[in-house]
Short mmCIF file of C-alpha atoms in Angstrom, two decimals:
data_model
loop_
_atom_site.label_atom_id
_atom_site.label_comp_id
_atom_site.label_asym_id
_atom_site.label_seq_id
_atom_site.Cartn_x
_atom_site.Cartn_y
_atom_site.Cartn_z
CA MET A 1 -38.45 -54.70 -11.60
CA SER A 2 -36.79 -56.94 -14.66
CA TYR A 3 -37.72 -60.58 -14.96
CA LYS A 4 -35.55 -62.86 -17.05
CA LEU A 5 -34.15 -66.45 -17.61
CA VAL A 6 -30.68 -66.68 -17.51
CA PRO A 7 -28.85 -69.84 -19.16
CA ARG A 8 -27.25 -72.23 -16.97
CA SER A 9 -26.28 -75.22 -18.99
CA PRO A 10 -24.31 -75.60 -22.23
CA LEU A 11 -27.28 -76.51 -23.95
CA ALA A 12 -29.52 -73.56 -23.01
CA ILE A 13 -26.06 -71.30 -23.60
CA LYS A 14 -26.20 -72.90 -26.99
CA LEU A 15 -29.93 -71.83 -27.61
CA LEU A 16 -29.43 -68.28 -26.46
CA GLY A 17 -25.75 -67.39 -26.56
CA GLU A 18 -22.94 -66.80 -23.81
CA SER A 19 -23.89 -63.51 -22.63
CA HIS A 20 -27.77 -63.51 -23.69
CA ASP A 21 -30.84 -63.69 -21.05
CA TRP A 22 -34.34 -64.04 -21.87
CA ALA A 23 -36.35 -60.92 -20.82
CA LEU A 24 -39.71 -61.85 -19.41
CA ASP A 25 -42.54 -59.31 -19.79
CA PRO A 26 -45.09 -59.71 -16.67
CA SER A 27 -48.07 -58.72 -19.50
CA THR A 28 -46.86 -61.57 -21.46
CA LEU A 29 -47.38 -65.42 -21.83
CA THR A 30 -43.96 -67.03 -22.33
CA SER A 31 -43.74 -70.72 -23.65
CA LEU A 32 -40.74 -72.62 -24.65
CA GLY A 33 -40.92 -75.53 -26.97
CA ARG A 34 -40.32 -76.68 -30.28
CA ALA A 35 -43.71 -75.22 -31.99
CA ALA A 36 -43.12 -72.82 -34.34
CA SER A 37 -45.81 -70.58 -32.19
CA SER A 38 -43.33 -70.78 -28.75
CA THR A 39 -41.99 -67.82 -27.38
CA LEU A 40 -38.78 -69.12 -26.92
CA MET A 41 -38.66 -71.68 -30.04
CA ILE A 42 -36.37 -74.93 -29.40
CA PRO A 43 -34.98 -76.47 -32.30
CA SER A 44 -36.94 -79.09 -34.03
CA GLU A 45 -34.18 -81.71 -34.12
CA TRP A 46 -33.93 -81.35 -30.17
CA VAL A 47 -36.62 -84.27 -29.78
CA GLN A 48 -36.15 -84.40 -26.34
CA PHE A 49 -38.07 -81.63 -25.36
CA SER A 50 -42.05 -81.31 -26.12
CA SER A 51 -43.51 -79.04 -28.59
CA SER A 52 -45.03 -77.44 -25.98
CA HIS A 53 -42.89 -78.10 -22.92
CA LEU A 54 -43.22 -75.14 -20.55
CA ARG A 55 -45.35 -71.95 -20.14
CA LEU A 56 -44.42 -69.10 -17.66
CA TRP A 57 -46.61 -66.13 -16.56
CA ALA A 58 -47.14 -63.47 -14.01
CA GLU A 59 -50.27 -62.23 -11.72
CA GLN A 60 -50.37 -58.66 -10.78
CA ARG A 61 -50.79 -59.02 -6.59
CA PRO A 62 -50.69 -56.32 -4.11
CA GLU A 63 -47.33 -57.30 -2.94
CA GLY A 64 -46.33 -57.44 -6.65
CA TRP A 65 -46.18 -59.70 -9.65
CA VAL A 66 -45.87 -63.14 -8.86
CA TRP A 67 -44.59 -65.71 -11.20
CA HIS A 68 -45.80 -69.01 -12.28
CA MET A 69 -44.90 -71.95 -14.42
CA GLN A 70 -46.52 -74.83 -15.83
CA ASP A 71 -45.11 -78.26 -17.37
CA SER A 72 -47.11 -79.50 -20.20
CA SER A 73 -44.11 -81.90 -21.40
CA THR A 74 -43.77 -85.66 -21.90
CA ASN A 75 -40.07 -86.04 -20.37
CA GLY A 76 -40.70 -83.25 -17.77
CA THR A 77 -39.64 -80.20 -16.05
CA TRP A 78 -37.69 -79.94 -12.61
CA LEU A 79 -38.12 -76.84 -10.53
CA THR A 80 -35.27 -75.90 -7.69
CA ALA A 81 -36.54 -73.75 -5.19
CA PRO A 82 -34.01 -71.55 -3.37
CA GLN A 83 -36.18 -71.42 -0.51
CA ALA A 84 -39.34 -72.95 1.16
CA SER A 85 -42.33 -70.71 -0.12
CA HIS A 86 -45.87 -71.04 -1.07
CA GLY A 87 -46.00 -74.52 0.33
CA ALA A 88 -43.29 -75.75 -1.41
CA ARG A 89 -39.91 -77.25 0.11
CA PRO A 90 -36.47 -75.87 -0.87
CA GLY A 91 -34.56 -78.25 -3.23
CA LYS A 92 -35.01 -79.97 -6.77
CA HIS A 93 -38.76 -81.11 -7.51
CA ARG A 94 -40.29 -82.71 -10.78
CA VAL A 95 -43.16 -80.29 -11.59
CA PRO A 96 -46.29 -82.77 -12.20
CA LYS A 97 -47.52 -82.40 -15.67
CA GLY A 98 -50.55 -79.92 -15.54
CA ASN A 99 -49.49 -78.39 -12.17
CA ARG A 100 -48.67 -74.48 -11.55
CA MET A 101 -45.69 -73.85 -9.50
CA VAL A 102 -44.66 -70.67 -8.33
CA LEU A 103 -41.21 -68.99 -9.20
CA GLU A 104 -38.98 -67.30 -6.98
CA ALA A 105 -36.07 -65.38 -7.39
CA GLY A 106 -33.01 -67.71 -7.87
CA SER A 107 -35.31 -70.68 -8.73
CA ILE A 108 -33.46 -73.41 -11.37
CA ILE A 109 -36.03 -74.40 -14.02
CA GLN A 110 -34.46 -77.57 -15.56
CA LEU A 111 -36.26 -79.35 -18.88
CA SER A 112 -34.90 -82.76 -19.37
CA THR A 113 -32.51 -85.15 -17.30
CA ALA A 114 -29.89 -86.57 -19.74
CA PRO A 115 -26.70 -84.60 -18.66
CA SER A 116 -25.94 -83.43 -22.18
CA GLU A 117 -29.43 -83.03 -23.06
CA VAL A 118 -30.45 -80.51 -20.25
CA LEU A 119 -32.08 -77.37 -20.83
CA GLU A 120 -31.33 -75.36 -17.46
CA PHE A 121 -32.19 -71.60 -16.60
CA GLU A 122 -32.26 -69.55 -13.46
CA PHE A 123 -35.10 -67.17 -13.14
CA VAL A 124 -33.64 -63.67 -12.06
CA HIS A 125 -35.62 -60.68 -10.91
CA GLU A 126 -33.79 -57.56 -10.24
CA GLU A 127 -34.84 -54.04 -8.91
CA VAL A 128 -34.37 -51.48 -11.74
CA ALA A 129 -33.79 -47.90 -10.47
CA GLU A 130 -36.14 -45.19 -12.03
CA ASP A 131 -32.97 -43.42 -13.70
CA ASP A 132 -31.97 -46.85 -15.49
CA GLN A 133 -35.76 -47.54 -16.75
CA SER A 134 -35.09 -45.34 -19.76
CA SER A 135 -31.76 -46.91 -21.03
CA ALA A 136 -32.62 -50.23 -22.16
CA THR A 137 -30.53 -53.13 -21.22
CA PRO A 138 -29.58 -55.95 -23.77
CA SER A 139 -32.21 -58.21 -22.54
CA THR A 140 -34.94 -55.66 -22.89
CA ASP A 141 -33.44 -54.64 -26.57
CA ALA A 142 -33.37 -58.10 -27.41
CA ALA A 143 -37.04 -58.88 -26.26
CA ALA A 144 -38.07 -56.16 -27.75
CA GLU A 145 -36.30 -57.07 -31.31
CA HIS A 146 -37.85 -60.62 -30.54
CA HIS A 147 -41.24 -59.44 -30.22
CA GLN A 148 -41.09 -56.91 -33.51
CA HIS A 149 -39.94 -60.08 -35.38
CA LYS A 150 -42.89 -62.12 -33.78
CA ARG A 151 -45.34 -59.45 -34.86
CA LYS A 152 -43.86 -59.48 -38.49
CA GLY A 153 -44.20 -63.37 -38.65
CA ARG A 154 -40.58 -63.98 -38.23
CA ASP A 155 -40.25 -65.19 -34.96
CA THR A 156 -36.68 -66.16 -34.27
CA GLY A 157 -36.78 -67.63 -30.49
CA LEU A 158 -33.77 -65.58 -29.82
CA THR A 159 -32.51 -62.57 -27.95
CA SER A 160 -29.84 -61.82 -30.07
CA SER A 161 -29.65 -60.28 -33.53
CA ALA A 162 -26.84 -62.70 -34.36
CA LYS A 163 -29.01 -65.71 -35.17
CA ARG A 164 -27.98 -69.16 -34.85
CA PRO A 165 -27.37 -71.55 -37.96
CA HIS A 166 -30.50 -73.65 -37.06
CA ILE A 167 -32.65 -70.63 -36.72
CA GLN A 168 -31.23 -68.96 -40.23
CA GLN A 169 -32.12 -72.23 -41.75
CA GLN A 170 -35.69 -72.29 -40.50
CA GLN A 171 -36.21 -68.74 -41.75
CA GLN A 172 -34.55 -69.14 -45.27
CA GLN A 173 -37.29 -72.18 -45.34
CA GLN A 174 -39.93 -70.39 -44.35
CA GLN A 175 -38.83 -67.41 -47.01
CA HIS A 176 -38.59 -69.81 -49.79
CA GLY A 177 -41.03 -72.06 -48.62
#
């Protein structure tokens, strides 16, 4: 299985780029926020998002990986569930701060509510044919690149080797600071 966040709002596309998805690794906690320690780092000037806004992780169960999200923000996170499952009704719901919600394929995660300031991602999981697992997809390549940079202390928060201007500025400041 392949798991990823697909950008769905203009601001999410600006963060990740038009053709870039964020690959998720079931064995690793993924955090979204403005903090430098976030796995997916949101630019610090985007103050409508918390330093530690959201966490995603998976648990191995007999039926496979079950993905969870937990809101830890001030301004809130909303989840649009595609179908009723795990006791949740379909539709859009605010995630209570600190509560754990189960993600289903097709779930929409929305950070913030101001129309021009929304980060919105779709949670996607896809079957990967065994013969396809040997050839990495762009999302997989980008995630590997991201983790290599993070291990070396140069976390970019992006999945593309073409860095966005705000990330280039952060990296320059770190190198010269």
